């Protein structure tokens, strides 16, 4: 992984493909003390009847991308100030999707920025050129404290990735650093009504990297699953909205091409058989797991039937959601017990 954190000048931080764009820089250093528990600046209140709580207008506003499948899947678009994460294995199309989403927002006159700690702006601009993204402002930055400042000037930011972030706690404790970073990003997003989407990597076993503070803190969690057929990546990518505090959860299948996602693509009638086969595969894999001669199942047990770790984790999660398995623990140490 290439980490980028130092640059020739501040004016190099944000750039479009053709010219540099320098947003106003507002000083922001009102950080609260880090605690051993999550501190997201939620004000303590007394018990109040739900009907008597005044609901702010922000819950009636949405940042719409103009991409129907994305907006509908989120419940009408992104809520201002919401923080979420996008996960998926390498090659699942995370960067491509987020750049296209941000381009859609830019065309709706929202100010959007893509922050990369893994690809230089030149590499990112080359990807933008390939998929037809022109209006998204891009930069290299990894300091959490600096990214917090950007939330005052942007409607939405993408952070690629959480694992590339650094902070004043980077050299002391990884857990302390992760908690500090997600807390400060969430607080700044809410305060400045800047939506943030964080790319979160998965381990080889298909689990989230790092501790669970990010997953618990965010408002939405989207995962991409790209299947492989005889070693070659399928063009179809399954997008799962696993968590959404401000809208529905669900899944949809998207088409990934050499020039980006075709969000308007609809399967022709003659492809219905292939689509049904994929659904049958999922059910067959769920049946194989449930037929294991064990009452308690681990990821390693699932891998004896399903060779791909991300796919195995997905099937275990589906069985848990449908109530066929009961999960205890987390990560690779999680145990799934058969229900009934």
Short mmCIF file of C-alpha atoms in Angstrom, two decimals, residues 142-331:
data_model
loop_
_atom_site.label_atom_id
_atom_site.label_comp_id
_atom_site.label_asym_id
_atom_site.label_seq_id
_atom_site.Cartn_x
_atom_site.Cartn_y
_atom_site.Cartn_z
CA UNK A 142 -3.91 11.10 5.07
CA UNK A 143 -4.00 13.26 8.19
CA UNK A 144 -7.33 12.96 10.00
CA UNK A 145 -6.87 16.43 11.50
CA UNK A 146 -6.50 17.96 8.01
CA UNK A 147 -9.44 16.07 6.53
CA UNK A 148 -11.67 17.32 9.35
CA UNK A 149 -10.99 20.88 8.13
CA UNK A 150 -12.25 20.04 4.62
CA UNK A 151 -15.75 19.24 5.93
CA UNK A 152 -16.46 22.98 6.29
CA UNK A 153 -16.12 23.53 2.54
CA UNK A 154 -17.54 20.39 0.93
CA UNK A 155 -20.99 18.81 0.63
CA UNK A 156 -19.52 15.31 0.38
CA UNK A 157 -16.09 13.74 0.79
CA UNK A 158 -14.76 10.27 0.02
CA UNK A 159 -11.85 8.97 2.11
CA UNK A 160 -9.90 6.20 0.39
CA UNK A 161 -9.12 4.52 2.67
CA UNK A 162 -9.58 4.37 6.44
CA UNK A 163 -6.53 2.11 6.70
CA UNK A 164 -4.37 4.85 5.11
CA UNK A 165 -5.34 7.49 7.69
CA UNK A 166 -2.85 8.92 10.17
CA UNK A 167 -3.44 11.00 13.29
CA UNK A 168 -1.68 12.30 16.37
CA UNK A 169 -2.29 8.85 17.89
CA UNK A 170 -0.83 6.80 15.01
CA UNK A 171 2.40 6.08 16.86
CA UNK A 172 0.83 5.22 20.21
CA UNK A 173 -2.04 2.77 19.73
CA UNK A 174 -3.79 1.51 16.62
CA UNK A 175 -7.10 1.18 18.48
CA UNK A 176 -6.78 4.68 19.94
CA UNK A 177 -5.93 6.05 16.50
CA UNK A 178 -8.91 4.33 14.86
CA UNK A 179 -11.35 5.50 17.54
CA UNK A 180 -10.01 9.05 17.42
CA UNK A 181 -10.20 9.19 13.61
CA UNK A 182 -13.78 7.91 13.27
CA UNK A 183 -14.99 10.05 16.18
CA UNK A 184 -13.54 13.27 14.77
CA UNK A 185 -14.82 12.53 11.27
CA UNK A 186 -18.35 11.77 12.50
CA UNK A 187 -18.47 14.87 14.69
CA UNK A 188 -17.19 17.14 11.91
CA UNK A 189 -19.60 15.63 9.38
CA UNK A 190 -22.61 16.26 11.63
CA UNK A 191 -21.48 19.73 12.64
CA UNK A 192 -20.77 20.92 9.09
CA UNK A 193 -23.45 18.86 7.28
CA UNK A 194 -20.79 17.22 5.11
CA UNK A 195 -21.54 13.65 4.04
CA UNK A 196 -18.53 11.33 4.25
CA UNK A 197 -18.06 7.92 2.65
CA UNK A 198 -15.07 5.91 3.89
CA UNK A 199 -13.51 3.03 1.98
CA UNK A 200 -12.91 0.20 4.45
CA UNK A 201 -10.77 -2.77 3.44
CA UNK A 202 -11.54 -6.40 4.13
CA UNK A 203 -9.11 -9.06 5.33
CA UNK A 204 -8.37 -12.20 3.28
CA UNK A 205 -10.98 -13.97 5.38
CA UNK A 206 -13.62 -11.43 4.30
CA UNK A 207 -13.78 -9.63 7.67
CA UNK A 208 -13.46 -5.88 8.30
CA UNK A 209 -9.92 -4.72 8.97
CA UNK A 210 -9.26 -3.12 12.36
CA UNK A 211 -11.67 -2.92 15.27
CA UNK A 212 -15.43 -2.54 14.95
CA UNK A 213 -15.58 1.14 15.98
CA UNK A 214 -16.04 2.25 12.36
CA UNK A 215 -18.90 -0.13 11.59
CA UNK A 216 -20.72 0.81 14.80
CA UNK A 217 -20.26 4.55 14.26
CA UNK A 218 -21.34 4.94 10.63
CA UNK A 219 -24.87 5.55 9.40
CA UNK A 220 -24.71 3.34 6.32
CA UNK A 221 -22.61 0.39 5.23
CA UNK A 222 -22.45 -0.79 1.62
CA UNK A 223 -20.55 -3.86 0.46
CA UNK A 224 -19.64 -4.88 -3.09
CA UNK A 225 -19.28 -8.53 -4.05
CA UNK A 226 -17.80 -9.40 -7.44
CA UNK A 227 -17.90 -13.06 -8.24
CA UNK A 228 -15.34 -14.96 -10.28
CA UNK A 229 -16.14 -17.49 -12.98
CA UNK A 230 -13.30 -19.92 -13.80
CA UNK A 231 -10.81 -17.45 -12.33
CA UNK A 232 -12.11 -14.50 -14.33
CA UNK A 233 -14.08 -11.63 -12.73
CA UNK A 234 -17.75 -11.52 -13.56
CA UNK A 235 -19.00 -8.22 -15.00
CA UNK A 236 -21.90 -8.30 -12.57
CA UNK A 237 -21.30 -6.81 -9.11
CA UNK A 238 -23.73 -7.33 -6.26
CA UNK A 239 -24.22 -4.22 -4.11
CA UNK A 240 -25.53 -4.90 -0.60
CA UNK A 241 -26.77 -2.11 1.67
CA UNK A 242 -26.20 -3.88 4.98
CA UNK A 243 -26.93 -0.93 7.26
CA UNK A 244 -28.83 2.29 6.64
CA UNK A 245 -30.07 4.46 9.51
CA UNK A 246 -31.86 6.83 7.12
CA UNK A 247 -33.33 4.51 4.53
CA UNK A 248 -33.86 0.91 3.40
CA UNK A 249 -31.44 -1.98 3.22
CA UNK A 250 -31.31 -4.41 0.34
CA UNK A 251 -29.32 -5.53 -2.64
CA UNK A 252 -29.08 -5.00 -6.37
CA UNK A 253 -26.92 -6.26 -9.24
CA UNK A 254 -24.89 -3.79 -11.29
CA UNK A 255 -22.92 -4.13 -14.53
CA UNK A 256 -19.22 -3.12 -14.42
CA UNK A 257 -17.60 -2.33 -17.78
CA UNK A 258 -14.21 -1.02 -18.88
CA UNK A 259 -15.58 2.52 -18.78
CA UNK A 260 -17.27 2.21 -15.40
CA UNK A 261 -20.63 1.08 -14.09
CA UNK A 262 -23.60 1.05 -16.44
CA UNK A 263 -26.24 2.02 -13.90
CA UNK A 264 -29.02 1.91 -16.54
CA UNK A 265 -28.25 -1.66 -17.62
CA UNK A 266 -31.12 -4.12 -17.53
CA UNK A 267 -30.66 -7.86 -18.11
CA UNK A 268 -32.14 -8.95 -21.45
CA UNK A 269 -34.81 -11.62 -21.28
CA UNK A 270 -32.43 -14.27 -22.67
CA UNK A 271 -30.12 -13.73 -19.69
CA UNK A 272 -32.83 -14.69 -17.25
CA UNK A 273 -31.56 -18.25 -17.09
CA UNK A 274 -28.09 -17.09 -16.04
CA UNK A 275 -29.60 -14.81 -13.42
CA UNK A 276 -31.67 -17.68 -12.02
CA UNK A 277 -28.57 -19.90 -11.92
CA UNK A 278 -26.77 -17.35 -9.75
CA UNK A 279 -29.70 -17.33 -7.36
CA UNK A 280 -29.68 -21.12 -7.30
CA UNK A 281 -25.96 -21.05 -6.51
CA UNK A 282 -26.58 -18.91 -3.43
CA UNK A 283 -29.29 -21.26 -2.17
CA UNK A 284 -27.10 -24.30 -2.90
CA UNK A 285 -24.23 -22.81 -0.89
CA UNK A 286 -26.55 -21.99 2.01
CA UNK A 287 -27.79 -25.59 1.94
CA UNK A 288 -24.22 -26.92 1.96
CA UNK A 289 -23.37 -24.92 5.07
CA UNK A 290 -26.52 -26.02 6.87
CA UNK A 291 -25.79 -29.65 5.97
CA UNK A 292 -22.43 -29.58 7.73
CA UNK A 293 -22.41 -32.24 10.43
CA UNK A 294 -21.87 -29.66 13.15
CA UNK A 295 -24.18 -27.65 15.35
CA UNK A 296 -21.65 -24.80 15.65
CA UNK A 297 -19.92 -23.59 12.47
CA UNK A 298 -16.87 -21.38 11.98
CA UNK A 299 -15.56 -19.59 8.91
CA UNK A 300 -12.96 -22.34 8.52
CA UNK A 301 -15.76 -24.91 8.44
CA UNK A 302 -17.54 -22.91 5.75
CA UNK A 303 -14.32 -22.73 3.70
CA UNK A 304 -14.38 -26.53 3.37
CA UNK A 305 -17.47 -26.06 1.20
CA UNK A 306 -16.91 -22.57 -0.26
CA UNK A 307 -13.31 -21.82 -1.22
CA UNK A 308 -13.57 -18.01 -1.45
CA UNK A 309 -13.42 -16.38 2.02
CA UNK A 310 -15.48 -13.31 1.12
CA UNK A 311 -18.14 -15.50 -0.45
CA UNK A 312 -18.14 -17.81 2.58
CA UNK A 313 -18.54 -14.84 4.94
CA UNK A 314 -21.39 -13.55 2.77
CA UNK A 315 -23.24 -16.88 2.91
CA UNK A 316 -22.78 -17.10 6.70
CA UNK A 317 -24.15 -13.58 7.04
CA UNK A 318 -27.15 -14.42 4.83
CA UNK A 319 -27.91 -17.46 6.99
CA UNK A 320 -27.68 -15.28 10.10
CA UNK A 321 -29.98 -12.61 8.63
CA UNK A 322 -32.56 -15.23 7.66
CA UNK A 323 -32.50 -16.63 11.20
CA UNK A 324 -30.99 -20.01 10.35
CA UNK A 325 -27.78 -19.31 12.25
CA UNK A 326 -27.10 -17.41 15.47
CA UNK A 327 -23.76 -15.58 15.53
CA UNK A 328 -21.57 -15.08 18.60
CA UNK A 329 -18.16 -13.42 18.59
CA UNK A 330 -16.68 -11.51 15.69
CA UNK A 331 -14.15 -11.79 12.89
#
